[in-house]
Short mmCIF file of C-alpha atoms in Angstrom, two decimals:
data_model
loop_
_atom_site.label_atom_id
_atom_site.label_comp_id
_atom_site.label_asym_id
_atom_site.label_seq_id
_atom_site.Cartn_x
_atom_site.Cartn_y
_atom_site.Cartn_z
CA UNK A 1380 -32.63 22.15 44.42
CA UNK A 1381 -29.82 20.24 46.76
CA UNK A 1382 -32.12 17.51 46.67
CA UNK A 1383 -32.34 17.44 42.93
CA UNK A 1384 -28.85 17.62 42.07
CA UNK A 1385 -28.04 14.80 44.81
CA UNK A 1386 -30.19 12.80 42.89
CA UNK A 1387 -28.69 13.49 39.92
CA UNK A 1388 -25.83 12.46 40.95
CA UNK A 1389 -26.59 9.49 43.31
CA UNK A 1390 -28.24 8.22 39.62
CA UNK A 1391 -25.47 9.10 37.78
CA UNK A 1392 -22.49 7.46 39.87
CA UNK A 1393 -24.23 4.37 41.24
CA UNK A 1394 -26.87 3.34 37.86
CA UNK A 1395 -24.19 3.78 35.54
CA UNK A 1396 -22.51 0.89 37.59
CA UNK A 1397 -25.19 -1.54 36.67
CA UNK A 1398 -26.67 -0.06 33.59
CA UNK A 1399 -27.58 -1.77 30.68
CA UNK A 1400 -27.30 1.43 28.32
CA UNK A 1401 -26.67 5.04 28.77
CA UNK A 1402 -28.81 7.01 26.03
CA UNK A 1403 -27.70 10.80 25.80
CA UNK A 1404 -30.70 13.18 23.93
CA UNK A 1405 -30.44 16.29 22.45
CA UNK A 1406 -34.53 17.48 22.29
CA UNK A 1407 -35.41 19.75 19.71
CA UNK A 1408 -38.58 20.12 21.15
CA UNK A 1409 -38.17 23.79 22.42
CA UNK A 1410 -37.15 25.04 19.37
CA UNK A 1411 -40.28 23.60 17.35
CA UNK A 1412 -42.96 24.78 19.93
CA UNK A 1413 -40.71 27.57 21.19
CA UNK A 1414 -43.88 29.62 22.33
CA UNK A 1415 -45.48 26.55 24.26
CA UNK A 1416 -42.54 24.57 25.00
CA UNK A 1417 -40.04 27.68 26.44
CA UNK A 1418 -37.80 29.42 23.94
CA UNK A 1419 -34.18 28.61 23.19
CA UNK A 1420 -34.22 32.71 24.65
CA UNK A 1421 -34.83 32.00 27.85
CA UNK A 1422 -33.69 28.45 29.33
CA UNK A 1423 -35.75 30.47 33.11
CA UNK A 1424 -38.71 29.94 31.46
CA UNK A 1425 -38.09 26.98 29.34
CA UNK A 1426 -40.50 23.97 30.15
CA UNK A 1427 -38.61 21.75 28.13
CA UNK A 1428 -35.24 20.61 28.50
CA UNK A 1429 -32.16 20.58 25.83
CA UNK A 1430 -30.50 17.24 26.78
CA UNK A 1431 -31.54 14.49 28.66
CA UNK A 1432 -29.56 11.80 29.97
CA UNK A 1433 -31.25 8.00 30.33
CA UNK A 1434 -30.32 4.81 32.09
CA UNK A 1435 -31.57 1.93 31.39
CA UNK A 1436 -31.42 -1.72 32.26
CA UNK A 1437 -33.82 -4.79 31.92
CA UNK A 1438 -32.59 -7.91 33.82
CA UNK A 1439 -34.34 -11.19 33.77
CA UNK A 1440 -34.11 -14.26 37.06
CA UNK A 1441 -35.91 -17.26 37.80
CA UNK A 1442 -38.87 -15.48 39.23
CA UNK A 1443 -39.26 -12.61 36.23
CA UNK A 1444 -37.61 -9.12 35.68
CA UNK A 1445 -36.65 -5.82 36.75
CA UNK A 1446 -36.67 -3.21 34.24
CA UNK A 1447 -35.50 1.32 35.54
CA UNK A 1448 -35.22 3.81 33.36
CA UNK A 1449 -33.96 7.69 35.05
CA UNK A 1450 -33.95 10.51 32.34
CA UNK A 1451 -32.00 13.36 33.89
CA UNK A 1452 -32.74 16.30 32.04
CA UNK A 1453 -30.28 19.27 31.54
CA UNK A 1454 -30.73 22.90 30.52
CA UNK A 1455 -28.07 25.19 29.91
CA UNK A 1456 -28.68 26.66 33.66
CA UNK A 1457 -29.99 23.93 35.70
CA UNK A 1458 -30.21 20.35 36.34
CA UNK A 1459 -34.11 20.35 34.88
CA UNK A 1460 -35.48 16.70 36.91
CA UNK A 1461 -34.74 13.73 37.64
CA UNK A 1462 -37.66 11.12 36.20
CA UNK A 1463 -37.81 7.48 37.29
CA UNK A 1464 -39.43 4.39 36.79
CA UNK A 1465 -38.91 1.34 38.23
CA UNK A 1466 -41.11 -2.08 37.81
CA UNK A 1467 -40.59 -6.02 38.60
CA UNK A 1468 -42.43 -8.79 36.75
CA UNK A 1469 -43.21 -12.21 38.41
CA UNK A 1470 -43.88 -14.91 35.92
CA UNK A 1471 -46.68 -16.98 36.57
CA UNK A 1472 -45.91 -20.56 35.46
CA UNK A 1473 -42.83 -21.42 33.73
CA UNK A 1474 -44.00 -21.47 30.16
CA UNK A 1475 -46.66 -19.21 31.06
CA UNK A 1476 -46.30 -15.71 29.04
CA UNK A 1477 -48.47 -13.67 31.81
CA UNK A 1478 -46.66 -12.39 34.55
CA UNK A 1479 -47.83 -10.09 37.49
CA UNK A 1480 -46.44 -6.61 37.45
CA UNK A 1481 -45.99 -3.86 39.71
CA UNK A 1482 -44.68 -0.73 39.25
CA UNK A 1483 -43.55 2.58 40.38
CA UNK A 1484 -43.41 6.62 38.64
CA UNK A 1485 -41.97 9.50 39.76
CA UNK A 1486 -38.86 11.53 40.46
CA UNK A 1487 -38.14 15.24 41.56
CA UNK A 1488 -37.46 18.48 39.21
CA UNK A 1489 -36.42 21.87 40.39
CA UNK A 1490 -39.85 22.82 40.82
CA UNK A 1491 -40.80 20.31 43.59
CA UNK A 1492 -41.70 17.03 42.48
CA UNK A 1493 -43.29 14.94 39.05
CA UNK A 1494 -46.47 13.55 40.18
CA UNK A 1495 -45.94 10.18 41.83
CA UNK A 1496 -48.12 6.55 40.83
CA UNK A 1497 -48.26 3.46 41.60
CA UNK A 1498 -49.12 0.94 39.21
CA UNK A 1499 -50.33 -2.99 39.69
CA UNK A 1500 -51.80 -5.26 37.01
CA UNK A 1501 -50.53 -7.88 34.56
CA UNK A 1502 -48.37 -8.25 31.19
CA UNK A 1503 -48.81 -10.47 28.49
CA UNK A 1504 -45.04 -10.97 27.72
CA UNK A 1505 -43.70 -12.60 23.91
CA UNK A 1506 -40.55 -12.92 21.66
CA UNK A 1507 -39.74 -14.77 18.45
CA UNK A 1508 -37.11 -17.83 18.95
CA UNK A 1509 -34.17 -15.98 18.54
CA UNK A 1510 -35.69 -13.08 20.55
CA UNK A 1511 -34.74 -10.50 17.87
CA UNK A 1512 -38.48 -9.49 18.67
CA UNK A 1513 -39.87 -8.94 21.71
CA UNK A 1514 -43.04 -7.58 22.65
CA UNK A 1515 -45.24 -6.74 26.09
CA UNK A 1516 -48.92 -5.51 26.92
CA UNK A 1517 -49.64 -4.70 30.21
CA UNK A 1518 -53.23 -3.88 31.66
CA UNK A 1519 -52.45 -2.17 35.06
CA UNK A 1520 -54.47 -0.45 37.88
CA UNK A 1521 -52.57 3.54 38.26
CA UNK A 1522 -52.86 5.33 41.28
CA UNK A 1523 -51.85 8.65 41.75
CA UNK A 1524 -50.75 10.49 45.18
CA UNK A 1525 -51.09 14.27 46.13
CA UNK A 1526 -47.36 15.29 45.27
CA UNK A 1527 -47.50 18.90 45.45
CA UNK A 1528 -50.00 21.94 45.92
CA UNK A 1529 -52.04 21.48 42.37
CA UNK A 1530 -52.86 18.00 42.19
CA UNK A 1531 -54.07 15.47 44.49
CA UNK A 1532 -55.01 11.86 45.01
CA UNK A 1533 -56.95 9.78 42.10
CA UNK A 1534 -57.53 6.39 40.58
CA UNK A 1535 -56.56 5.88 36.71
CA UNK A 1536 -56.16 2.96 34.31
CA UNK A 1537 -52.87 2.45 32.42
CA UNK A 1538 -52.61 0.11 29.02
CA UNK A 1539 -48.95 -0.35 27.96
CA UNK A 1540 -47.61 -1.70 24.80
CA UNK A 1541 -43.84 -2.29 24.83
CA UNK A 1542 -41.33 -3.79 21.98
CA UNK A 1543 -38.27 -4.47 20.34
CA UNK A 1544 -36.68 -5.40 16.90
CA UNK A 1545 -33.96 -6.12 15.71
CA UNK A 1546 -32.71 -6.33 11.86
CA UNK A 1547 -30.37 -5.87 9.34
CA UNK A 1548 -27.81 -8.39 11.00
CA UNK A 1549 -28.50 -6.58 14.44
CA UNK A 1550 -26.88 -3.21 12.69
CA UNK A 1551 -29.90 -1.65 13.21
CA UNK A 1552 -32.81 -1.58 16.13
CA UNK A 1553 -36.51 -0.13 16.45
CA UNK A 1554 -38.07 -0.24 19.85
CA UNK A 1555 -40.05 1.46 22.15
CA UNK A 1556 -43.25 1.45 24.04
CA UNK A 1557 -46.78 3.46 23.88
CA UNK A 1558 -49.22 4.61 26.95
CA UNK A 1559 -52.55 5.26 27.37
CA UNK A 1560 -54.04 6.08 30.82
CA UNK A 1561 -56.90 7.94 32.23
CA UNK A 1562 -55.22 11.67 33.25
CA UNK A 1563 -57.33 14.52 35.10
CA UNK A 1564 -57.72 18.07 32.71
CA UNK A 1565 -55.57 20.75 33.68
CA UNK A 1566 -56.75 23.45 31.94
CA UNK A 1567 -58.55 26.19 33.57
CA UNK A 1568 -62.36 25.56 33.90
CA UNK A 1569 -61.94 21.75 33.18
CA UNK A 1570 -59.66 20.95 36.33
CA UNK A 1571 -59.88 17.70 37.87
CA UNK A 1572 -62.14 16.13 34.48
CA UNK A 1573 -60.75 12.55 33.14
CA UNK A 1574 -59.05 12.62 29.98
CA UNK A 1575 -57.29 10.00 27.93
CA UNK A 1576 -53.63 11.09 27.36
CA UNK A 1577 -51.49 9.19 25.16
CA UNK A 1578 -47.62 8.85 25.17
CA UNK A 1579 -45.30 7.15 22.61
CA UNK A 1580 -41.63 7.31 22.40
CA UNK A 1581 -40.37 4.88 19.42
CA UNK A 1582 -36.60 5.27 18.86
CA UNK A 1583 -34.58 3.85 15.92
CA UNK A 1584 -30.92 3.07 16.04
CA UNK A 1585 -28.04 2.08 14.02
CA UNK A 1586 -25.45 -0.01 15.65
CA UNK A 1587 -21.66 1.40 14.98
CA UNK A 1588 -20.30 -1.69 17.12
CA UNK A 1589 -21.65 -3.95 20.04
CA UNK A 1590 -21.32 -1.12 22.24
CA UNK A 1591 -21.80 2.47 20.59
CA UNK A 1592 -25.19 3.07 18.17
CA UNK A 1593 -26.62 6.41 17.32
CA UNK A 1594 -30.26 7.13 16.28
CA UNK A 1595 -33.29 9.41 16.92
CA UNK A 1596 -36.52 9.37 19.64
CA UNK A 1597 -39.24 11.06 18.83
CA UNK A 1598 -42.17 11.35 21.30
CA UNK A 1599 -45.44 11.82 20.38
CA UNK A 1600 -47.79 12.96 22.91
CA UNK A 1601 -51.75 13.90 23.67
CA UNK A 1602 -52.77 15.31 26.53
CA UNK A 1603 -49.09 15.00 28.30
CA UNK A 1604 -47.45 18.08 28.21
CA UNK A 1605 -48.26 21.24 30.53
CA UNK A 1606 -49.02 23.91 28.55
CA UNK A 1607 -50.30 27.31 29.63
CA UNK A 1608 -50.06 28.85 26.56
CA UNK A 1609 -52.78 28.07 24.20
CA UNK A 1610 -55.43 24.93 24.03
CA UNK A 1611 -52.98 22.81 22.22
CA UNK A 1612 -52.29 19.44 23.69
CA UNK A 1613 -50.84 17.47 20.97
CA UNK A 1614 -46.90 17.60 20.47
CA UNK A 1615 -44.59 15.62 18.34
CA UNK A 1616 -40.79 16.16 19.85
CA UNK A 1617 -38.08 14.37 18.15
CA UNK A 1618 -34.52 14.18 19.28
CA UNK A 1619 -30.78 13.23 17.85
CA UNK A 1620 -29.08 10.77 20.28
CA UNK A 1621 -26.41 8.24 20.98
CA UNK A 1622 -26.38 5.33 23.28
CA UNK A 1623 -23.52 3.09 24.89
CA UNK A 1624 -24.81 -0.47 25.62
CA UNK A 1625 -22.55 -2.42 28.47
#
């Protein structure tokens, strides 16, 4: 628990220094699957968190980009986890729009730890000519590491699709990115079995000023999601959010 909350806070004081945009979410998540998800009752229990806090920043250079992300997630009792990935693109060719790309997942909750990757492949990159649309694919080799008691070591496949528009004079934005990878079945009886899981998070915002926007994420998810409960594995979790862009 030190750990996690030194984390927090390492991310907190020194990202915000270089962040691109600071995204604060409420999730109602818990209180639509309350049963699957952990109750607005009983935060002990709770598998999902009320508010999560994200940095962000994508920075281009001569060679390609860096894009982070860390969502901290809060509930009313704990510091929940602390989620991160990190990835840097290296352009191949100077009008070329593939670029090599490596990557890294994981982070620490109060648990233990998320599952840990490392990811290698390629991106297709694109944008119009006043880049008020952007778009990425990426096709990327995903391996996983033994990161606590119940999982272990495996191979996967990860297919990314990532984008951005803006409209409305830049007053309002739609972006955000969709996943597909081979997982392993957690469910009892099918433990350790492939499955495709499926993650989307698209997020729509309205711009108040340069600066200060507020909007929605919803993320819509197969296979993602721990749940002991019952056989369900598909969840659609929307939040209310604001975001301060540097």
């Amino acid at each position: 628990m030190k750990k996690l909350i030194l984390f927090g806070v390492m991310a907190l004081m020194g990202l915000t220094m270089y962040a691109q945009n600071i995204q604060l979410h409420y999730d109602f998540g818990r209180s639509i699957y309350s049963e699957q998800l952990g109750g607005p009752q009983d935060d002990n229990q709770g598998r999902r968190a009320n508010v999560t806090l994200t940095l962000e920043q994508f920075k281009a250079d001569n060679w390609g980009s860096w894009f982070y992300f860390v969502d901290i997630d809060f509930s009313s009792k704990f510091i929940e986890g602390a989620y991160a990935e990190i990835s840097r693109e290296f352009n191949l060719g100077k009008q070329s729009p593939i670029a090599a790309h490596i990557e890294y997942n994981g982070g620490l909750n109060r648990f233990g730890s998320y599952q840990q990757a490392a990811l290698a492949g390629f991106a297709y990159n694109g944008h119009s000519e006043d880049f008020s649309k952007t778009w990425s694919v990426q096709l990327m080799y995903k391996q996983y590491f033994k990161s606590y008691e119940y999982t272990r070591a495996y191979a996967s496949v990860q297919l990314t699709g990532v984008w951005g528009i803006n409209f409305a004079h830049n007053k309002c934005r739609f972006d955000g990115f969709i996943d597909f990878w081979r997982g392993e079945n957690w469910r009892p009886g099918h433990e350790n079995h492939g499955m495709l899981v499926v993650l989307t998070e698209p997020q729509f915002w309205y711009n108040f000023t340069d600066h200060f926007s507020v909007g929605t994420e919803v993320e819509i998810s197969n296979n993602f999601i721990y749940n002991v409960v019952d056989d369900k594995s598909f969840f659609i979790n929307p939040t209310l959010a604001v975001k301060w862009n540097f």
